[in-house]
mmCIF file of C-alpha atoms in Angstrom:
data_model
loop_
_atom_site.group_PDB
_atom_site.id
_atom_site.type_symbol
_atom_site.label_atom_id
_atom_site.label_comp_id
_atom_site.label_asym_id
_atom_site.label_seq_id
_atom_site.Cartn_x
_atom_site.Cartn_y
_atom_site.Cartn_z
ATOM 1 C CA MET A 1 46.114 108.426 -93.205
ATOM 2 C CA LYS A 2 47.228 110.660 -96.051
ATOM 3 C CA LYS A 3 44.458 112.640 -97.726
ATOM 4 C CA ILE A 4 42.859 110.592 -100.512
ATOM 5 C CA GLN A 5 42.861 112.235 -103.930
ATOM 6 C CA MET A 6 41.499 111.131 -107.275
ATOM 7 C CA VAL A 7 44.946 111.846 -108.747
ATOM 8 C CA ASP A 8 47.912 112.753 -106.548
ATOM 9 C CA LEU A 9 50.200 114.698 -108.865
ATOM 10 C CA LYS A 10 51.986 116.518 -106.048
ATOM 11 C CA SER A 11 53.282 113.322 -104.443
ATOM 12 C CA GLN A 12 54.267 111.972 -107.846
ATOM 13 C CA TYR A 13 56.188 115.186 -108.519
ATOM 14 C CA GLU A 14 58.076 114.859 -105.228
ATOM 15 C CA GLY A 15 59.493 111.561 -106.461
ATOM 16 C CA ILE A 16 60.902 113.055 -109.673
ATOM 17 C CA LYS A 17 61.413 116.625 -108.522
ATOM 18 C CA ASP A 18 65.085 116.889 -109.423
ATOM 19 C CA GLU A 19 64.609 115.402 -112.894
ATOM 20 C CA VAL A 20 61.658 117.669 -113.672
ATOM 21 C CA ASN A 21 63.292 120.806 -112.333
ATOM 22 C CA ASN A 22 66.552 120.157 -114.161
ATOM 23 C CA SER A 23 64.702 119.471 -117.395
ATOM 24 C CA ILE A 24 62.659 122.664 -117.113
ATOM 25 C CA SER A 25 65.793 124.636 -116.220
ATOM 26 C CA GLU A 26 67.380 123.531 -119.484
ATOM 27 C CA VAL A 27 64.467 125.102 -121.344
ATOM 28 C CA LEU A 28 64.701 128.325 -119.374
ATOM 29 C CA ASP A 29 68.454 128.514 -119.925
ATOM 30 C CA SER A 30 68.109 127.955 -123.666
ATOM 31 C CA SER A 31 64.982 130.151 -124.010
ATOM 32 C CA ALA A 32 63.889 127.819 -126.829
ATOM 33 C CA PHE A 33 60.262 127.744 -125.722
ATOM 34 C CA ILE A 34 58.689 126.566 -129.003
ATOM 35 C CA ASN A 35 60.005 123.548 -130.952
ATOM 36 C CA GLY A 36 63.158 123.566 -128.852
ATOM 37 C CA PRO A 37 65.595 120.690 -128.251
ATOM 38 C CA GLN A 38 63.417 119.204 -125.495
ATOM 39 C CA VAL A 39 60.509 118.743 -127.907
ATOM 40 C CA HIS A 40 62.652 116.977 -130.486
ATOM 41 C CA ALA A 41 64.330 114.804 -127.857
ATOM 42 C CA PHE A 42 60.979 113.798 -126.351
ATOM 43 C CA GLN A 43 59.644 112.932 -129.798
ATOM 44 C CA LYS A 44 62.575 110.571 -130.453
ATOM 45 C CA GLU A 45 62.382 108.992 -127.017
ATOM 46 C CA LEU A 46 58.647 108.338 -127.321
ATOM 47 C CA GLU A 47 59.142 106.859 -130.802
ATOM 48 C CA ALA A 48 61.668 104.440 -129.306
ATOM 49 C CA TYR A 49 59.406 103.565 -126.374
ATOM 50 C CA LEU A 50 56.403 102.873 -128.611
ATOM 51 C CA ASN A 51 58.444 101.318 -131.437
ATOM 52 C CA VAL A 52 56.625 103.571 -133.901
ATOM 53 C CA LYS A 53 58.227 105.413 -136.819
ATOM 54 C CA HIS A 54 56.694 108.836 -136.245
ATOM 55 C CA VAL A 55 55.560 110.798 -133.188
ATOM 56 C CA ILE A 56 54.295 114.300 -133.978
ATOM 57 C CA PRO A 57 53.796 116.343 -130.777
ATOM 58 C CA CYS A 58 50.977 118.886 -130.655
ATOM 59 C CA ALA A 59 49.133 121.153 -128.245
ATOM 60 C CA ASN A 60 46.566 118.747 -126.757
ATOM 61 C CA GLY A 61 44.793 115.442 -127.266
ATOM 62 C CA THR A 62 41.711 116.942 -128.905
ATOM 63 C CA ASP A 63 43.855 118.704 -131.495
ATOM 64 C CA ALA A 64 45.710 115.446 -132.047
ATOM 65 C CA LEU A 65 42.524 113.599 -132.961
ATOM 66 C CA GLN A 66 41.301 116.403 -135.222
ATOM 67 C CA ILE A 67 44.649 116.599 -136.997
ATOM 68 C CA CYS A 68 44.593 112.836 -137.594
ATOM 69 C CA MET A 69 41.343 113.266 -139.507
ATOM 70 C CA MET A 70 42.645 116.291 -141.386
ATOM 71 C CA GLY A 71 45.769 114.405 -142.348
ATOM 72 C CA LEU A 72 43.745 111.531 -143.787
ATOM 73 C CA GLY A 73 41.858 113.960 -145.997
ATOM 74 C CA LEU A 74 38.399 113.116 -144.692
ATOM 75 C CA GLN A 75 35.764 115.282 -146.352
ATOM 76 C CA PRO A 76 32.491 116.849 -145.125
ATOM 77 C CA GLY A 77 29.764 114.216 -145.087
ATOM 78 C CA ASP A 78 32.129 111.281 -144.639
ATOM 79 C CA GLU A 79 30.922 109.007 -141.866
ATOM 80 C CA VAL A 80 33.159 108.190 -138.921
ATOM 81 C CA ILE A 81 32.144 105.408 -136.536
ATOM 82 C CA THR A 82 33.065 105.695 -132.862
ATOM 83 C CA ALA A 83 31.883 104.680 -129.397
ATOM 84 C CA ASP A 84 28.870 106.247 -127.708
ATOM 85 C CA PHE A 85 30.375 105.702 -124.248
ATOM 86 C CA THR A 86 33.356 108.040 -124.054
ATOM 87 C CA PHE A 87 34.364 111.663 -123.518
ATOM 88 C CA ALA A 88 32.903 114.212 -125.922
ATOM 89 C CA ALA A 89 36.243 115.179 -127.509
ATOM 90 C CA THR A 90 36.089 112.059 -129.676
ATOM 91 C CA VAL A 91 32.858 113.061 -131.398
ATOM 92 C CA GLU A 92 33.519 116.795 -131.073
ATOM 93 C CA VAL A 93 36.326 116.815 -133.624
ATOM 94 C CA ILE A 94 34.258 114.777 -136.085
ATOM 95 C CA ALA A 95 31.521 117.401 -135.936
ATOM 96 C CA LEU A 96 33.976 120.317 -136.102
ATOM 97 C CA LEU A 97 35.268 119.020 -139.437
ATOM 98 C CA ASN A 98 31.705 118.657 -140.781
ATOM 99 C CA LEU A 99 32.115 114.912 -140.900
ATOM 100 C CA THR A 100 29.190 112.736 -139.852
ATOM 101 C CA PRO A 101 29.599 111.026 -136.475
ATOM 102 C CA VAL A 102 28.094 107.558 -136.219
ATOM 103 C CA LEU A 103 27.846 106.459 -132.598
ATOM 104 C CA VAL A 104 27.606 102.784 -131.684
ATOM 105 C CA ASP A 105 27.294 100.761 -128.493
ATOM 106 C CA VAL A 106 30.084 99.274 -126.385
ATOM 107 C CA GLU A 107 30.840 95.959 -124.697
ATOM 108 C CA PRO A 108 29.502 95.500 -121.144
ATOM 109 C CA ASP A 109 32.720 94.046 -119.730
ATOM 110 C CA THR A 110 35.618 96.044 -121.239
ATOM 111 C CA PHE A 111 33.541 99.187 -122.028
ATOM 112 C CA ASN A 112 35.225 99.319 -125.437
ATOM 113 C CA ILE A 113 33.500 99.643 -128.813
ATOM 114 C CA ASP A 114 31.313 96.699 -129.869
ATOM 115 C CA ILE A 115 32.629 95.041 -133.039
ATOM 116 C CA LYS A 116 29.215 93.791 -134.176
ATOM 117 C CA ALA A 117 27.802 97.291 -133.726
ATOM 118 C CA ILE A 118 30.598 98.709 -135.902
ATOM 119 C CA GLU A 119 29.890 96.225 -138.668
ATOM 120 C CA LYS A 120 26.172 96.952 -138.557
ATOM 121 C CA ALA A 121 26.834 100.709 -138.844
ATOM 122 C CA ILE A 122 29.086 100.603 -141.921
ATOM 123 C CA THR A 123 27.585 102.227 -145.033
ATOM 124 C CA PRO A 124 29.027 103.318 -148.400
ATOM 125 C CA LYS A 125 29.708 106.711 -146.762
ATOM 126 C CA THR A 126 31.815 105.263 -143.951
ATOM 127 C CA LYS A 127 35.453 106.293 -144.198
ATOM 128 C CA ALA A 128 36.945 105.703 -140.751
ATOM 129 C CA ILE A 129 36.596 103.922 -137.411
ATOM 130 C CA VAL A 130 37.772 105.558 -134.185
ATOM 131 C CA PRO A 131 38.172 102.923 -131.461
ATOM 132 C CA VAL A 132 38.601 104.523 -128.038
ATOM 133 C CA HIS A 133 40.931 102.559 -125.758
ATOM 134 C CA LEU A 134 38.791 103.393 -122.761
ATOM 135 C CA PHE A 135 40.043 103.496 -119.170
ATOM 136 C CA GLY A 136 43.415 101.984 -120.110
ATOM 137 C CA GLN A 137 43.080 98.990 -122.409
ATOM 138 C CA CYS A 138 42.820 98.457 -126.148
ATOM 139 C CA ALA A 139 39.667 97.726 -128.052
ATOM 140 C CA ASP A 140 39.623 94.505 -130.103
ATOM 141 C CA MET A 141 42.109 95.748 -132.683
ATOM 142 C CA ASP A 142 42.401 92.444 -134.569
ATOM 143 C CA ALA A 143 38.703 92.519 -135.393
ATOM 144 C CA ILE A 144 38.712 96.263 -136.087
ATOM 145 C CA MET A 145 41.640 96.061 -138.498
ATOM 146 C CA GLN A 146 39.999 93.122 -140.277
ATOM 147 C CA LEU A 147 36.801 95.124 -140.705
ATOM 148 C CA ALA A 148 38.774 98.121 -141.918
ATOM 149 C CA GLU A 149 40.622 96.077 -144.508
ATOM 150 C CA LYS A 150 37.412 94.442 -145.689
ATOM 151 C CA HIS A 151 35.653 97.788 -146.186
ATOM 152 C CA ASN A 152 38.688 99.927 -147.100
ATOM 153 C CA LEU A 153 38.415 102.142 -144.012
ATOM 154 C CA TYR A 154 40.922 104.123 -141.973
ATOM 155 C CA VAL A 155 41.460 103.273 -138.310
ATOM 156 C CA ILE A 156 42.261 106.181 -135.984
ATOM 157 C CA GLU A 157 43.081 105.024 -132.461
ATOM 158 C CA ASP A 158 41.965 107.353 -129.671
ATOM 159 C CA ASN A 159 44.714 106.477 -127.228
ATOM 160 C CA ALA A 160 44.194 109.308 -124.745
ATOM 161 C CA GLN A 161 43.686 106.866 -121.841
ATOM 162 C CA ALA A 162 45.884 103.876 -122.656
ATOM 163 C CA ILE A 163 49.452 105.000 -123.301
ATOM 164 C CA GLY A 164 51.829 102.223 -122.325
ATOM 165 C CA ALA A 165 49.255 99.447 -122.669
ATOM 166 C CA THR A 166 50.227 96.449 -124.777
ATOM 167 C CA TYR A 167 47.917 94.727 -127.249
ATOM 168 C CA THR A 168 48.566 91.057 -127.965
ATOM 169 C CA SER A 169 47.175 90.061 -131.363
ATOM 170 C CA GLN A 170 45.729 86.683 -132.244
ATOM 171 C CA SER A 171 49.107 85.784 -133.763
ATOM 172 C CA GLY A 172 50.858 86.515 -130.468
ATOM 173 C CA GLU A 173 52.513 89.721 -131.694
ATOM 174 C CA LYS A 174 52.706 92.436 -129.051
ATOM 175 C CA ARG A 175 52.323 96.101 -129.979
ATOM 176 C CA LYS A 176 51.836 99.226 -127.932
ATOM 177 C CA ALA A 177 48.430 100.902 -127.889
ATOM 178 C CA GLY A 178 48.334 103.594 -130.537
ATOM 179 C CA THR A 179 50.674 101.842 -132.983
ATOM 180 C CA ILE A 180 48.233 99.406 -134.610
ATOM 181 C CA GLY A 181 45.844 101.526 -136.686
ATOM 182 C CA HIS A 182 46.726 103.857 -139.534
ATOM 183 C CA VAL A 183 47.212 106.735 -137.103
ATOM 184 C CA ALA A 184 46.580 107.470 -133.421
ATOM 185 C CA SER A 185 46.167 110.375 -131.054
ATOM 186 C CA THR A 186 47.005 110.744 -127.398
ATOM 187 C CA SER A 187 46.676 113.315 -124.643
ATOM 188 C CA PHE A 188 49.227 114.440 -122.079
ATOM 189 C CA PHE A 189 46.648 116.148 -119.850
ATOM 190 C CA PRO A 190 48.122 116.229 -116.314
ATOM 191 C CA SER A 191 45.965 113.383 -114.952
ATOM 192 C CA LYS A 192 46.893 110.959 -117.749
ATOM 193 C CA ASN A 193 49.256 108.062 -117.093
ATOM 194 C CA LEU A 194 51.896 110.110 -118.924
ATOM 195 C CA GLY A 195 50.855 113.662 -118.174
ATOM 196 C CA CYS A 196 52.567 117.019 -118.427
ATOM 197 C CA TYR A 197 51.958 120.093 -116.261
ATOM 198 C CA GLY A 198 49.617 121.790 -118.693
ATOM 199 C CA ASP A 199 48.094 120.736 -121.999
ATOM 200 C CA GLY A 200 49.842 118.522 -124.511
ATOM 201 C CA GLY A 201 49.218 115.806 -127.056
ATOM 202 C CA ALA A 202 50.765 113.766 -129.843
ATOM 203 C CA ILE A 203 50.014 111.806 -132.995
ATOM 204 C CA PHE A 204 51.548 108.414 -133.859
ATOM 205 C CA THR A 205 51.857 106.732 -137.254
ATOM 206 C CA ASN A 206 54.063 104.354 -139.215
ATOM 207 C CA ASP A 207 53.023 105.961 -142.513
ATOM 208 C CA ASP A 208 55.803 108.237 -143.818
ATOM 209 C CA ASP A 209 53.587 110.231 -146.177
ATOM 210 C CA LEU A 210 50.880 110.741 -143.567
ATOM 211 C CA ALA A 211 53.482 111.848 -141.014
ATOM 212 C CA HIS A 212 54.810 114.424 -143.476
ATOM 213 C CA THR A 213 51.321 115.804 -144.075
ATOM 214 C CA ILE A 214 50.576 115.987 -140.345
ATOM 215 C CA ARG A 215 53.842 117.775 -139.552
ATOM 216 C CA GLY A 216 52.715 120.540 -141.875
ATOM 217 C CA ILE A 217 49.194 120.688 -140.475
ATOM 218 C CA VAL A 218 50.337 121.195 -136.857
ATOM 219 C CA ASN A 219 52.426 124.216 -137.905
ATOM 220 C CA HIS A 220 50.062 126.378 -139.969
ATOM 221 C CA GLY A 221 50.487 124.126 -143.011
ATOM 222 C CA MET A 222 54.158 125.091 -143.335
ATOM 223 C CA TYR A 223 57.083 122.884 -144.267
ATOM 224 C CA LYS A 224 59.182 125.918 -145.148
ATOM 225 C CA ARG A 225 58.724 129.190 -143.285
ATOM 226 C CA TYR A 226 56.008 131.356 -144.846
ATOM 227 C CA HIS A 227 55.241 128.682 -147.471
ATOM 228 C CA HIS A 228 51.783 127.287 -146.633
ATOM 229 C CA ASP A 229 51.309 124.080 -148.613
ATOM 230 C CA VAL A 230 48.276 122.670 -146.777
ATOM 231 C CA VAL A 231 45.534 124.111 -144.612
ATOM 232 C CA GLY A 232 46.882 123.846 -141.099
ATOM 233 C CA VAL A 233 46.377 124.836 -137.497
ATOM 234 C CA ASN A 234 48.559 126.183 -134.725
ATOM 235 C CA SER A 235 49.073 123.190 -132.463
ATOM 236 C CA ARG A 236 52.505 122.750 -130.940
ATOM 237 C CA LEU A 237 53.752 121.103 -127.759
ATOM 238 C CA ASP A 238 55.714 123.763 -125.917
ATOM 239 C CA SER A 239 59.230 123.011 -124.725
ATOM 240 C CA ILE A 240 58.471 123.204 -120.991
ATOM 241 C CA GLN A 241 55.756 120.558 -121.302
ATOM 242 C CA ALA A 242 58.109 118.400 -123.362
ATOM 243 C CA ALA A 243 60.708 118.779 -120.610
ATOM 244 C CA VAL A 244 58.231 117.474 -118.023
ATOM 245 C CA LEU A 245 57.277 114.558 -120.262
ATOM 246 C CA ARG A 246 60.934 113.659 -120.828
ATOM 247 C CA ALA A 247 61.405 113.439 -117.072
ATOM 248 C CA LYS A 248 58.323 111.241 -116.710
ATOM 249 C CA LEU A 249 58.678 108.906 -119.715
ATOM 250 C CA PRO A 250 61.395 106.680 -118.161
ATOM 251 C CA ASN A 251 58.998 106.109 -115.249
ATOM 252 C CA LEU A 252 55.921 105.277 -117.332
ATOM 253 C CA ASP A 253 56.165 101.491 -117.119
ATOM 254 C CA ASN A 254 56.672 101.722 -113.359
ATOM 255 C CA TYR A 255 53.739 104.117 -113.042
ATOM 256 C CA ASN A 256 51.545 101.683 -114.960
ATOM 257 C CA ARG A 257 52.796 98.784 -112.799
ATOM 258 C CA LYS A 258 51.789 100.691 -109.665
ATOM 259 C CA ARG A 259 48.343 101.348 -111.112
ATOM 260 C CA ARG A 260 47.912 97.629 -111.854
ATOM 261 C CA GLU A 261 48.995 96.758 -108.308
ATOM 262 C CA ALA A 262 46.400 99.129 -106.883
ATOM 263 C CA ALA A 263 43.776 97.694 -109.238
ATOM 264 C CA ARG A 264 44.584 94.143 -108.093
ATOM 265 C CA LYS A 265 44.127 95.146 -104.457
ATOM 266 C CA TYR A 266 40.817 96.831 -105.227
ATOM 267 C CA SER A 267 39.562 93.795 -107.171
ATOM 268 C CA GLU A 268 40.691 91.325 -104.512
ATOM 269 C CA ALA A 269 38.794 93.268 -101.852
ATOM 270 C CA PHE A 270 35.603 93.285 -103.956
ATOM 271 C CA LYS A 271 35.827 89.594 -104.889
ATOM 272 C CA GLY A 272 32.647 87.692 -104.097
ATOM 273 C CA HIS A 273 30.408 90.719 -103.717
ATOM 274 C CA SER A 274 27.573 90.063 -106.154
ATOM 275 C CA ASN A 275 26.510 93.694 -106.571
ATOM 276 C CA ILE A 276 30.022 94.892 -107.441
ATOM 277 C CA VAL A 277 31.429 94.107 -110.894
ATOM 278 C CA VAL A 278 35.176 94.724 -111.096
ATOM 279 C CA PRO A 279 36.997 95.710 -114.314
ATOM 280 C CA LYS A 280 37.663 92.922 -116.775
ATOM 281 C CA THR A 281 40.839 92.810 -118.800
ATOM 282 C CA VAL A 282 40.680 92.358 -122.541
ATOM 283 C CA ASN A 283 42.307 88.914 -122.300
ATOM 284 C CA SER A 284 39.465 87.739 -120.026
ATOM 285 C CA CYS A 285 41.851 86.764 -117.241
ATOM 286 C CA ASP A 286 40.465 85.802 -113.853
ATOM 287 C CA GLY A 287 41.149 89.133 -112.248
ATOM 288 C CA ILE A 288 44.311 91.012 -113.205
ATOM 289 C CA CYS A 289 46.934 88.374 -113.934
ATOM 290 C CA GLY A 290 50.534 88.678 -112.748
ATOM 291 C CA PRO A 291 52.131 89.392 -116.144
ATOM 292 C CA CYS A 292 49.257 91.696 -117.160
ATOM 293 C CA ASP A 293 50.337 94.356 -119.645
ATOM 294 C CA CYS A 294 47.061 94.852 -121.504
ATOM 295 C CA HIS A 295 45.530 97.330 -119.042
ATOM 296 C CA VAL A 296 47.169 100.438 -117.564
ATOM 297 C CA PHE A 297 44.173 101.520 -115.441
ATOM 298 C CA HIS A 298 43.859 105.156 -116.308
ATOM 299 C CA GLN A 299 40.617 104.650 -114.413
ATOM 300 C CA TYR A 300 39.530 101.852 -112.086
ATOM 301 C CA THR A 301 35.839 101.604 -112.897
ATOM 302 C CA LEU A 302 33.279 99.448 -111.093
ATOM 303 C CA ARG A 303 29.709 98.614 -111.999
ATOM 304 C CA ILE A 304 27.279 98.809 -109.063
ATOM 305 C CA LEU A 305 24.295 96.594 -109.849
ATOM 306 C CA ASN A 306 21.751 97.228 -107.088
ATOM 307 C CA GLU A 307 20.783 100.786 -108.073
ATOM 308 C CA LYS A 308 22.968 102.206 -105.329
ATOM 309 C CA ARG A 309 25.559 103.890 -107.544
ATOM 310 C CA ASP A 310 24.351 107.456 -106.946
ATOM 311 C CA GLY A 311 24.038 106.811 -103.232
ATOM 312 C CA LEU A 312 27.562 105.381 -103.207
ATOM 313 C CA VAL A 313 28.904 108.526 -104.853
ATOM 314 C CA GLN A 314 27.342 110.616 -102.089
ATOM 315 C CA HIS A 315 28.562 108.210 -99.394
ATOM 316 C CA LEU A 316 32.155 108.375 -100.616
ATOM 317 C CA ASN A 317 32.042 112.153 -100.905
ATOM 318 C CA ASP A 318 30.604 112.405 -97.395
ATOM 319 C CA ASN A 319 33.655 110.474 -96.195
ATOM 320 C CA ASN A 320 36.106 112.658 -98.126
ATOM 321 C CA VAL A 321 36.796 110.063 -100.786
ATOM 322 C CA PRO A 322 36.675 111.499 -104.316
ATOM 323 C CA CYS A 323 35.218 109.441 -107.128
ATOM 324 C CA GLY A 324 33.995 109.986 -110.663
ATOM 325 C CA VAL A 325 31.179 108.910 -112.942
ATOM 326 C CA TYR A 326 32.696 108.478 -116.390
ATOM 327 C CA TYR A 327 30.306 109.023 -118.124
ATOM 328 C CA PRO A 328 26.895 110.129 -116.831
ATOM 329 C CA ILE A 329 25.288 110.967 -120.204
ATOM 330 C CA PRO A 330 25.814 109.020 -123.433
ATOM 331 C CA LEU A 331 26.994 111.034 -126.412
ATOM 332 C CA HIS A 332 23.881 110.204 -128.417
ATOM 333 C CA SER A 333 21.822 111.992 -125.727
ATOM 334 C CA GLN A 334 24.015 115.079 -125.476
ATOM 335 C CA LYS A 335 22.253 118.180 -126.801
ATOM 336 C CA ALA A 336 25.081 118.948 -129.240
ATOM 337 C CA TYR A 337 24.985 115.474 -130.815
ATOM 338 C CA VAL A 338 21.336 114.406 -130.739
ATOM 339 C CA ASP A 339 20.382 112.988 -134.118
ATOM 340 C CA GLU A 340 17.183 111.398 -135.410
ATOM 341 C CA ARG A 341 19.283 108.593 -136.867
ATOM 342 C CA TYR A 342 19.828 107.183 -133.375
ATOM 343 C CA ASN A 343 17.475 104.636 -131.853
ATOM 344 C CA GLU A 344 17.608 104.000 -128.094
ATOM 345 C CA ALA A 345 17.338 100.280 -128.789
ATOM 346 C CA ASP A 346 20.773 100.438 -130.407
ATOM 347 C CA PHE A 347 22.465 101.496 -127.143
ATOM 348 C CA PRO A 348 21.355 99.018 -124.448
ATOM 349 C CA VAL A 349 24.810 98.621 -122.895
ATOM 350 C CA THR A 350 25.693 102.310 -122.822
ATOM 351 C CA ASN A 351 22.284 103.215 -121.415
ATOM 352 C CA GLN A 352 22.843 100.689 -118.603
ATOM 353 C CA LEU A 353 26.461 101.630 -117.900
ATOM 354 C CA ILE A 354 25.630 105.285 -117.274
ATOM 355 C CA LYS A 355 23.489 104.141 -114.332
ATOM 356 C CA GLU A 356 26.088 101.780 -112.872
ATOM 357 C CA VAL A 357 29.677 102.956 -113.385
ATOM 358 C CA ILE A 358 31.797 104.612 -110.733
ATOM 359 C CA SER A 359 35.536 105.240 -110.892
ATOM 360 C CA LEU A 360 37.559 105.089 -107.689
ATOM 361 C CA PRO A 361 40.778 106.987 -106.934
ATOM 362 C CA MET A 362 43.549 105.633 -109.172
ATOM 363 C CA HIS A 363 47.092 106.911 -109.350
ATOM 364 C CA THR A 364 50.677 105.929 -108.686
ATOM 365 C CA GLU A 365 50.750 107.056 -105.053
ATOM 366 C CA LEU A 366 47.864 105.050 -103.584
ATOM 367 C CA ASP A 367 48.873 103.111 -100.477
ATOM 368 C CA ASP A 368 47.385 100.049 -98.774
ATOM 369 C CA GLU A 369 45.776 102.047 -95.969
ATOM 370 C CA GLN A 370 43.947 104.265 -98.435
ATOM 371 C CA ILE A 371 42.814 101.315 -100.568
ATOM 372 C CA GLN A 372 41.499 99.470 -97.505
ATOM 373 C CA PHE A 373 39.604 102.554 -96.331
ATOM 374 C CA ILE A 374 38.040 103.067 -99.770
ATOM 375 C CA THR A 375 37.087 99.420 -100.306
ATOM 376 C CA ASN A 376 35.547 99.127 -96.827
ATOM 377 C CA LEU A 377 33.382 102.176 -97.502
ATOM 378 C CA VAL A 378 32.205 100.768 -100.829
ATOM 379 C CA ILE A 379 31.469 97.273 -99.485
ATOM 380 C CA ASP A 380 29.670 98.483 -96.371
ATOM 381 C CA PHE A 381 27.391 100.798 -98.370
ATOM 382 C CA VAL A 382 26.634 98.448 -101.255
ATOM 383 C CA ASN A 383 25.819 95.552 -98.931
ATOM 384 C CA GLN A 384 23.404 97.530 -96.762
#
């Protein structure tokens, strides 16, 4: 059996080696390493894929989220509501801008932000909501956009984990994750569904004026060289990373299909085991339905109910199977973000999830033998 990895980027590269190498060679031949033709071509191709008016590439996903907030003109003291159960980058940029993070609980099945908790947290100081499309599927964007319209709030989608996912609204309209709110950020970190070979990120919006503002912010506030019209940062996607992403983008839907296939096989193996809760799709399908496009499984995350999660982590590691606990500490308990405003009673789901979740290997190169080996290890240990 091939060595099991959490993410197998080397095998994925072997399948697109010629395309990647040729794309990188074009950059080396042109020596246009910053804002070169590959960056502009990738921007246009991603706009077409997402059916969004503006893609603004930048240096990484954390920058992308910060620049979204800068572009909207949020001011120190403005409150921004986001999920407690996510990676720290989401709240980090809020704090860096001297905005006030307001953390709320998540849903126990999809792990995405709880709509009722958002509504309860809104105050006259609230200016924005940041739904995190965790592990590969969208939060309830219909409800979030309705709340935003009701309270005159911005919606900034944190789409670092769900690129390529499709959200089907109550009206039946289908839109790609990251194209529904006022603006969105994404990450091209190597392990993402669409990842480069270094750091990279991008911002999406359909707002022409906002896009213009953001294009200045990512480049030192310049629209004309040496004319600094807004306060900006230095955050650019370099041409080599854009070249890698151009080679990968045509494969993204197939990559996401392979992830869903692996997820189906995992879930089928765990079916009927009462102490193992498999991921639930946002459309509440029984399992992962055939035409599923709502989840792209950046992570395949189980809940282990019989207090054996930590033992399972050790058991898998002992058998050379990598796994991850995303996330072991809620943001409201992190030293950097502790705040007397938070009450433990407001985070019952998050406080339970951190004891139960475990993410299994998930990538485009998983094969049936590996999946069977992993699932047998999990089932045998949990059922002991």
